[in-house]
PDB file of C-alpha atoms in Angstrom:
ATOM      1  CA  UNK C   1      -0.718  11.678  -8.990  1.00 39.00           C
ATOM      2  CA  UNK C   2      -2.237  10.945 -12.291  1.00 41.00           C
ATOM      3  CA  UNK C   3       1.540  12.218 -14.247  1.00 45.00           C
ATOM      4  CA  UNK C   4       0.199  11.586 -17.584  1.00 42.00           C
ATOM      5  CA  UNK C   5      -2.944  13.545 -17.218  1.00 69.00           C
ATOM      6  CA  UNK C   6      -1.361  17.503 -16.991  1.00 77.00           C
ATOM      7  CA  UNK C   7      -2.906  20.061 -18.936  1.00 86.00           C
ATOM      8  CA  UNK C   8      -1.582  22.020 -21.634  1.00 89.00           C
ATOM      9  CA  UNK C   9      -0.669  25.073 -19.088  1.00 90.00           C
ATOM     10  CA  UNK C  10       1.294  23.468 -16.614  1.00 90.00           C
ATOM     11  CA  UNK C  11       3.028  21.371 -19.064  1.00 89.00           C
ATOM     12  CA  UNK C  12       3.786  24.197 -20.782  1.00 92.00           C
ATOM     13  CA  UNK C  13       4.771  26.249 -17.172  1.00 93.00           C
ATOM     14  CA  UNK C  14       7.207  23.064 -16.817  1.00 90.00           C
ATOM     15  CA  UNK C  15       8.777  23.698 -19.861  1.00 91.00           C
ATOM     16  CA  UNK C  16       8.471  27.546 -19.019  1.00 92.00           C
ATOM     17  CA  UNK C  17      10.898  26.311 -15.718  1.00 91.00           C
ATOM     18  CA  UNK C  18      13.025  24.041 -18.071  1.00 87.00           C
ATOM     19  CA  UNK C  19      14.136  25.946 -20.223  1.00 88.00           C
ATOM     20  CA  UNK C  20      14.839  29.724 -17.554  1.00 89.00           C
ATOM     21  CA  UNK C  21      14.881  27.959 -13.813  1.00 79.00           C
ATOM     22  CA  UNK C  22      15.057  29.236 -11.130  1.00 87.00           C
ATOM     23  CA  UNK C  23      11.980  31.827 -13.036  1.00 90.00           C
ATOM     24  CA  UNK C  24       9.779  33.548 -10.906  1.00 91.00           C
ATOM     25  CA  UNK C  25       6.119  33.198 -11.015  1.00 90.00           C
ATOM     26  CA  UNK C  26       6.091  37.385 -12.215  1.00 90.00           C
ATOM     27  CA  UNK C  27       8.035  35.738 -15.176  1.00 92.00           C
ATOM     28  CA  UNK C  28       6.310  33.169 -15.352  1.00 92.00           C
ATOM     29  CA  UNK C  29       3.375  34.094 -15.900  1.00 92.00           C
ATOM     30  CA  UNK C  30       5.023  36.909 -18.003  1.00 93.00           C
ATOM     31  CA  UNK C  31       6.328  34.145 -20.864  1.00 93.00           C
ATOM     32  CA  UNK C  32       2.473  33.499 -20.825  1.00 93.00           C
ATOM     33  CA  UNK C  33       0.672  36.646 -20.616  1.00 93.00           C
ATOM     34  CA  UNK C  34      -1.164  35.501 -17.538  1.00 92.00           C
ATOM     35  CA  UNK C  35      -2.034  37.069 -14.467  1.00 91.00           C
ATOM     36  CA  UNK C  36      -0.014  35.868 -11.338  1.00 87.00           C
ATOM     37  CA  UNK C  37      -2.943  35.107  -9.834  1.00 90.00           C
ATOM     38  CA  UNK C  38      -4.330  33.007 -12.550  1.00 90.00           C
ATOM     39  CA  UNK C  39      -1.811  30.154 -12.564  1.00 90.00           C
ATOM     40  CA  UNK C  40      -0.580  30.188  -8.524  1.00 88.00           C
ATOM     41  CA  UNK C  41      -3.541  26.882  -8.541  1.00 88.00           C
ATOM     42  CA  UNK C  42      -1.249  25.647 -11.464  1.00 88.00           C
ATOM     43  CA  UNK C  43       1.708  26.280  -9.477  1.00 90.00           C
ATOM     44  CA  UNK C  44       0.492  24.570  -6.287  1.00 86.00           C
ATOM     45  CA  UNK C  45      -0.619  21.741  -8.244  1.00 84.00           C
ATOM     46  CA  UNK C  46       2.903  21.325 -10.202  1.00 88.00           C
ATOM     47  CA  UNK C  47       5.174  22.014  -7.128  1.00 86.00           C
ATOM     48  CA  UNK C  48       2.558  19.841  -4.073  1.00 81.00           C
ATOM     49  CA  UNK C  49       3.369  17.515  -7.704  1.00 79.00           C
ATOM     50  CA  UNK C  50       6.910  17.023  -7.120  1.00 82.00           C
ATOM     51  CA  UNK C  51       7.821  18.650 -10.305  1.00 85.00           C
ATOM     52  CA  UNK C  52       8.556  21.549  -9.485  1.00 87.00           C
ATOM     53  CA  UNK C  53      10.727  22.941  -6.622  1.00 86.00           C
ATOM     54  CA  UNK C  54       9.963  26.737  -4.959  1.00 84.00           C
ATOM     55  CA  UNK C  55      12.854  28.488  -2.867  1.00 82.00           C
ATOM     56  CA  UNK C  56      12.158  32.052  -1.296  1.00 81.00           C
ATOM     57  CA  UNK C  57      13.358  35.148  -3.218  1.00 77.00           C
ATOM     58  CA  UNK C  58      14.946  32.620  -5.924  1.00 79.00           C
ATOM     59  CA  UNK C  59      11.645  31.550  -7.254  1.00 87.00           C
ATOM     60  CA  UNK C  60      11.281  28.034  -9.188  1.00 89.00           C
ATOM     61  CA  UNK C  61      12.536  25.464 -10.949  1.00 83.00           C
ATOM     62  CA  UNK C  62      12.735  22.037 -12.273  1.00 87.00           C
ATOM     63  CA  UNK C  63      12.656  19.085 -10.401  1.00 83.00           C
ATOM     64  CA  UNK C  64      13.934  17.035 -12.911  1.00 77.00           C
ATOM     65  CA  UNK C  65      12.171  14.157 -12.229  1.00 71.00           C
ATOM     66  CA  UNK C  66       9.394  12.251 -14.343  1.00 64.00           C
ATOM     67  CA  UNK C  67       6.112  11.427 -13.273  1.00 64.00           C
ATOM     68  CA  UNK C  68       7.080   7.612 -12.667  1.00 62.00           C
ATOM     69  CA  UNK C  69      10.059   8.926 -10.223  1.00 66.00           C
ATOM     70  CA  UNK C  70       7.778  10.682  -8.143  1.00 64.00           C
ATOM     71  CA  UNK C  71       5.060   8.314  -8.037  1.00 65.00           C
ATOM     72  CA  UNK C  72       8.155   5.322  -7.169  1.00 69.00           C
ATOM     73  CA  UNK C  73       8.481   8.418  -4.526  1.00 69.00           C
ATOM     74  CA  UNK C  74       5.597   8.714  -2.997  1.00 71.00           C
ATOM     75  CA  UNK C  75       5.193   4.718  -3.220  1.00 74.00           C
ATOM     76  CA  UNK C  76       8.191   4.963  -0.594  1.00 78.00           C
ATOM     77  CA  UNK C  77       5.918   6.821   1.610  1.00 80.00           C
ATOM     78  CA  UNK C  78       2.736   4.438   1.477  1.00 87.00           C
ATOM     79  CA  UNK C  79       3.263   2.749   5.016  1.00 92.00           C
ATOM     80  CA  UNK C  80       1.439  -0.939   6.658  1.00 94.00           C
ATOM     81  CA  UNK C  81      -0.025   1.338   9.546  1.00 94.00           C
ATOM     82  CA  UNK C  82      -1.911   3.801   6.774  1.00 91.00           C
ATOM     83  CA  UNK C  83      -3.315   0.644   5.041  1.00 92.00           C
ATOM     84  CA  UNK C  84      -4.093  -2.581   7.338  1.00 95.00           C
ATOM     85  CA  UNK C  85      -7.368  -4.315   7.635  1.00 94.00           C
ATOM     86  CA  UNK C  86      -8.740  -5.301  10.712  1.00 95.00           C
ATOM     87  CA  UNK C  87      -7.931  -9.264  10.821  1.00 95.00           C
ATOM     88  CA  UNK C  88      -9.580 -12.011  11.261  1.00 96.00           C
ATOM     89  CA  UNK C  89      -8.537 -14.928  13.918  1.00 97.00           C
ATOM     90  CA  UNK C  90      -9.407 -18.401  14.903  1.00 97.00           C
ATOM     91  CA  UNK C  91      -8.428 -20.422  17.202  1.00 96.00           C
ATOM     92  CA  UNK C  92      -5.985 -23.697  16.553  1.00 94.00           C
ATOM     93  CA  UNK C  93      -8.689 -25.917  18.372  1.00 94.00           C
ATOM     94  CA  UNK C  94     -11.356 -24.046  15.712  1.00 96.00           C
ATOM     95  CA  UNK C  95     -12.469 -26.921  13.118  1.00 95.00           C
ATOM     96  CA  UNK C  96     -12.095 -26.914   8.948  1.00 93.00           C
ATOM     97  CA  UNK C  97     -16.145 -26.886   8.946  1.00 94.00           C
ATOM     98  CA  UNK C  98     -16.016 -24.010  11.455  1.00 96.00           C
ATOM     99  CA  UNK C  99     -12.955 -22.088   9.191  1.00 95.00           C
ATOM    100  CA  UNK C 100     -14.932 -22.323   6.296  1.00 94.00           C
ATOM    101  CA  UNK C 101     -17.940 -21.037   7.957  1.00 95.00           C
ATOM    102  CA  UNK C 102     -16.175 -18.481   9.414  1.00 96.00           C
ATOM    103  CA  UNK C 103     -13.824 -17.450   5.879  1.00 94.00           C
ATOM    104  CA  UNK C 104     -17.129 -17.104   4.204  1.00 93.00           C
ATOM    105  CA  UNK C 105     -19.450 -15.202   7.264  1.00 95.00           C
ATOM    106  CA  UNK C 106     -16.734 -13.153   7.091  1.00 94.00           C
ATOM    107  CA  UNK C 107     -15.591 -12.848   3.452  1.00 92.00           C
ATOM    108  CA  UNK C 108     -11.663 -12.857   3.156  1.00 92.00           C
ATOM    109  CA  UNK C 109      -9.181 -15.120   1.891  1.00 91.00           C
ATOM    110  CA  UNK C 110      -6.821 -15.753   5.090  1.00 94.00           C
ATOM    111  CA  UNK C 111      -7.898 -16.538   8.335  1.00 96.00           C
ATOM    112  CA  UNK C 112      -5.081 -16.607  11.167  1.00 97.00           C
ATOM    113  CA  UNK C 113      -4.553 -19.721  13.570  1.00 97.00           C
ATOM    114  CA  UNK C 114      -3.412 -18.441  17.390  1.00 96.00           C
ATOM    115  CA  UNK C 115      -2.870 -20.850  20.220  1.00 95.00           C
ATOM    116  CA  UNK C 116      -4.318 -20.181  23.695  1.00 94.00           C
ATOM    117  CA  UNK C 117      -1.922 -17.597  24.750  1.00 94.00           C
ATOM    118  CA  UNK C 118      -3.805 -15.420  21.157  1.00 94.00           C
ATOM    119  CA  UNK C 119      -0.076 -15.252  19.649  1.00 96.00           C
ATOM    120  CA  UNK C 120       0.004 -15.955  15.818  1.00 97.00           C
ATOM    121  CA  UNK C 121       1.005 -20.244  15.659  1.00 97.00           C
ATOM    122  CA  UNK C 122      -0.105 -20.594  11.529  1.00 96.00           C
ATOM    123  CA  UNK C 123      -2.524 -18.611   8.849  1.00 96.00           C
ATOM    124  CA  UNK C 124      -5.186 -20.466   6.638  1.00 95.00           C
ATOM    125  CA  UNK C 125      -6.510 -20.165   2.921  1.00 92.00           C
ATOM    126  CA  UNK C 126      -8.667 -20.619   0.759  1.00 90.00           C
ATOM    127  CA  UNK C 127      -6.586 -23.371  -1.350  1.00 90.00           C
ATOM    128  CA  UNK C 128      -6.030 -25.179   2.502  1.00 91.00           C
ATOM    129  CA  UNK C 129      -9.489 -25.373   3.014  1.00 91.00           C
ATOM    130  CA  UNK C 130     -10.226 -26.128  -0.470  1.00 90.00           C
ATOM    131  CA  UNK C 131      -7.561 -28.895  -0.468  1.00 88.00           C
ATOM    132  CA  UNK C 132      -9.033 -30.475   2.521  1.00 88.00           C
ATOM    133  CA  UNK C 133     -12.866 -30.564   1.526  1.00 87.00           C
ATOM    134  CA  UNK C 134     -11.556 -32.362  -1.180  1.00 87.00           C
ATOM    135  CA  UNK C 135     -10.007 -34.974   0.870  1.00 72.00           C
ATOM    136  CA  UNK C 136     -12.712 -38.255   2.538  1.00 76.00           C
ATOM    137  CA  UNK C 137     -12.192 -36.419   5.421  1.00 79.00           C
ATOM    138  CA  UNK C 138     -15.339 -35.407   7.870  1.00 89.00           C
ATOM    139  CA  UNK C 139     -14.183 -31.704   8.354  1.00 89.00           C
ATOM    140  CA  UNK C 140     -15.979 -31.383  11.587  1.00 90.00           C
ATOM    141  CA  UNK C 141     -13.753 -33.063  13.114  1.00 87.00           C
ATOM    142  CA  UNK C 142     -10.682 -32.502  11.648  1.00 91.00           C
ATOM    143  CA  UNK C 143      -8.938 -29.237  13.846  1.00 94.00           C
ATOM    144  CA  UNK C 144      -6.962 -26.819  11.462  1.00 94.00           C
ATOM    145  CA  UNK C 145      -3.316 -26.866  13.228  1.00 92.00           C
ATOM    146  CA  UNK C 146      -3.273 -30.244  10.959  1.00 92.00           C
ATOM    147  CA  UNK C 147      -3.968 -28.685   7.109  1.00 92.00           C
ATOM    148  CA  UNK C 148      -2.579 -24.789   8.929  1.00 94.00           C
ATOM    149  CA  UNK C 149       0.758 -23.621   7.420  1.00 93.00           C
ATOM    150  CA  UNK C 150       2.679 -22.629  10.472  1.00 94.00           C
ATOM    151  CA  UNK C 151       5.660 -20.314  12.018  1.00 87.00           C
ATOM    152  CA  UNK C 152       8.374 -20.772  11.083  1.00 87.00           C
ATOM    153  CA  UNK C 153       7.195 -20.000   7.429  1.00 92.00           C
ATOM    154  CA  UNK C 154       5.124 -17.277   8.171  1.00 94.00           C
ATOM    155  CA  UNK C 155       4.897 -14.632   5.597  1.00 95.00           C
ATOM    156  CA  UNK C 156       4.352 -11.833   7.971  1.00 96.00           C
ATOM    157  CA  UNK C 157       5.218  -7.542   8.226  1.00 97.00           C
ATOM    158  CA  UNK C 158       5.428  -4.727  10.489  1.00 97.00           C
ATOM    159  CA  UNK C 159       2.930  -1.688  10.777  1.00 96.00           C
ATOM    160  CA  UNK C 160       6.425  -0.080  10.207  1.00 96.00           C
ATOM    161  CA  UNK C 161       6.903  -2.271   7.272  1.00 95.00           C
ATOM    162  CA  UNK C 162       6.639   0.091   3.943  1.00 92.00           C
ATOM    163  CA  UNK C 163       3.354  -1.001   1.572  1.00 90.00           C
ATOM    164  CA  UNK C 164       5.727  -1.665  -1.512  1.00 87.00           C
ATOM    165  CA  UNK C 165       7.623  -3.924   0.592  1.00 91.00           C
ATOM    166  CA  UNK C 166       4.815  -6.096   1.426  1.00 93.00           C
ATOM    167  CA  UNK C 167       3.927  -6.252  -2.367  1.00 90.00           C
ATOM    168  CA  UNK C 168       7.006  -6.999  -3.816  1.00 90.00           C
ATOM    169  CA  UNK C 169       7.039 -10.378  -0.866  1.00 92.00           C
ATOM    170  CA  UNK C 170       2.941 -10.791  -2.128  1.00 90.00           C
ATOM    171  CA  UNK C 171       3.637 -11.341  -5.441  1.00 88.00           C
ATOM    172  CA  UNK C 172       6.903 -13.489  -4.337  1.00 90.00           C
ATOM    173  CA  UNK C 173       5.068 -15.556  -2.608  1.00 90.00           C
ATOM    174  CA  UNK C 174       2.533 -15.986  -4.150  1.00 88.00           C
ATOM    175  CA  UNK C 175      -0.575 -15.195  -1.404  1.00 89.00           C
ATOM    176  CA  UNK C 176      -2.793 -13.436  -0.714  1.00 88.00           C
ATOM    177  CA  UNK C 177      -2.430 -11.696   2.426  1.00 91.00           C
ATOM    178  CA  UNK C 178      -0.075 -12.231   5.578  1.00 95.00           C
ATOM    179  CA  UNK C 179      -0.895 -10.617   8.954  1.00 97.00           C
ATOM    180  CA  UNK C 180       0.387  -7.906  10.904  1.00 97.00           C
ATOM    181  CA  UNK C 181       2.202  -8.466  13.876  1.00 98.00           C
ATOM    182  CA  UNK C 182       3.824  -7.097  16.653  1.00 96.00           C
ATOM    183  CA  UNK C 183       6.643  -8.971  19.307  1.00 95.00           C
ATOM    184  CA  UNK C 184       5.185 -10.157  22.377  1.00 92.00           C
ATOM    185  CA  UNK C 185       6.910 -12.166  25.493  1.00 90.00           C
ATOM    186  CA  UNK C 186       7.192 -15.814  23.224  1.00 91.00           C
ATOM    187  CA  UNK C 187       5.623 -14.394  19.996  1.00 94.00           C
ATOM    188  CA  UNK C 188       3.877 -12.195  17.824  1.00 97.00           C
ATOM    189  CA  UNK C 189       1.133 -11.004  17.633  1.00 97.00           C
ATOM    190  CA  UNK C 190      -1.400 -10.645  14.818  1.00 97.00           C
ATOM    191  CA  UNK C 191      -2.817  -6.560  15.144  1.00 97.00           C
ATOM    192  CA  UNK C 192      -3.950  -6.153  11.679  1.00 97.00           C
ATOM    193  CA  UNK C 193      -3.745  -8.282   8.829  1.00 96.00           C
ATOM    194  CA  UNK C 194      -2.261  -6.374   4.463  1.00 95.00           C
ATOM    195  CA  UNK C 195      -4.320  -8.685   1.732  1.00 93.00           C
ATOM    196  CA  UNK C 196      -4.301  -7.681  -2.001  1.00 88.00           C
ATOM    197  CA  UNK C 197      -7.096  -5.510  -2.159  1.00 88.00           C
ATOM    198  CA  UNK C 198      -5.853  -3.214   0.520  1.00 89.00           C
ATOM    199  CA  UNK C 199      -2.662  -2.691  -1.381  1.00 87.00           C
ATOM    200  CA  UNK C 200      -5.297  -2.122  -5.128  1.00 85.00           C
ATOM    201  CA  UNK C 201      -6.652   0.764  -2.618  1.00 83.00           C
ATOM    202  CA  UNK C 202      -3.559   1.903  -1.512  1.00 83.00           C
ATOM    203  CA  UNK C 203      -2.096   2.299  -5.401  1.00 76.00           C
ATOM    204  CA  UNK C 204      -5.596   3.942  -6.599  1.00 75.00           C
ATOM    205  CA  UNK C 205      -5.764   6.694  -3.722  1.00 73.00           C
ATOM    206  CA  UNK C 206      -1.974   7.444  -4.988  1.00 67.00           C
ATOM    207  CA  UNK C 207      -3.128   7.695  -8.023  1.00 58.00           C
ATOM    208  CA  UNK C 208      -6.089  10.068  -7.840  1.00 56.00           C
ATOM    209  CA  UNK C 209      -3.690  12.950  -5.361  1.00 51.00           C
TER     210      UNK C 209
END
């Protein structure tokens, strides 16, 4: 919700409910010299946004929450599973050269490395590939498992995790993305990815509600 974009009528409604709540829609309409039907969309918006609450036969009352508090509450309802994207996965025997090509063609910032059982064993970032490219190694002969970040040093998440918690991890670890995993018998299977781009889309969508 855009907490700073309430129109003047909606702000006036909030003032009336703060001062007089609980108050019926009819009484709010009387104070504004408007019909109940005219106010119905504004009351619906304020209630859905969380500024007001309504109880049958009692009326509307102010929740006491600021726009920032309501935004925080809504952010805590966003889960990884609703915003994750398709992961780009490569084999641990893939060459650094082929990994660079894959990253370029798929237009991603992170590659996830799996073993022969399709279980996560490593993560490759742009920085890892750039660092390898600067050296004098033959990139076509250098396997990615030499330069990747290995388990257990991989930051990962599950689809049930809160997006806000994942965002905090990305900030704390100073990384661009992480794999979404599910537990398998002998490790973790990659089922998705969460990146700063996913987070940006989620928070922009939230701000537009």
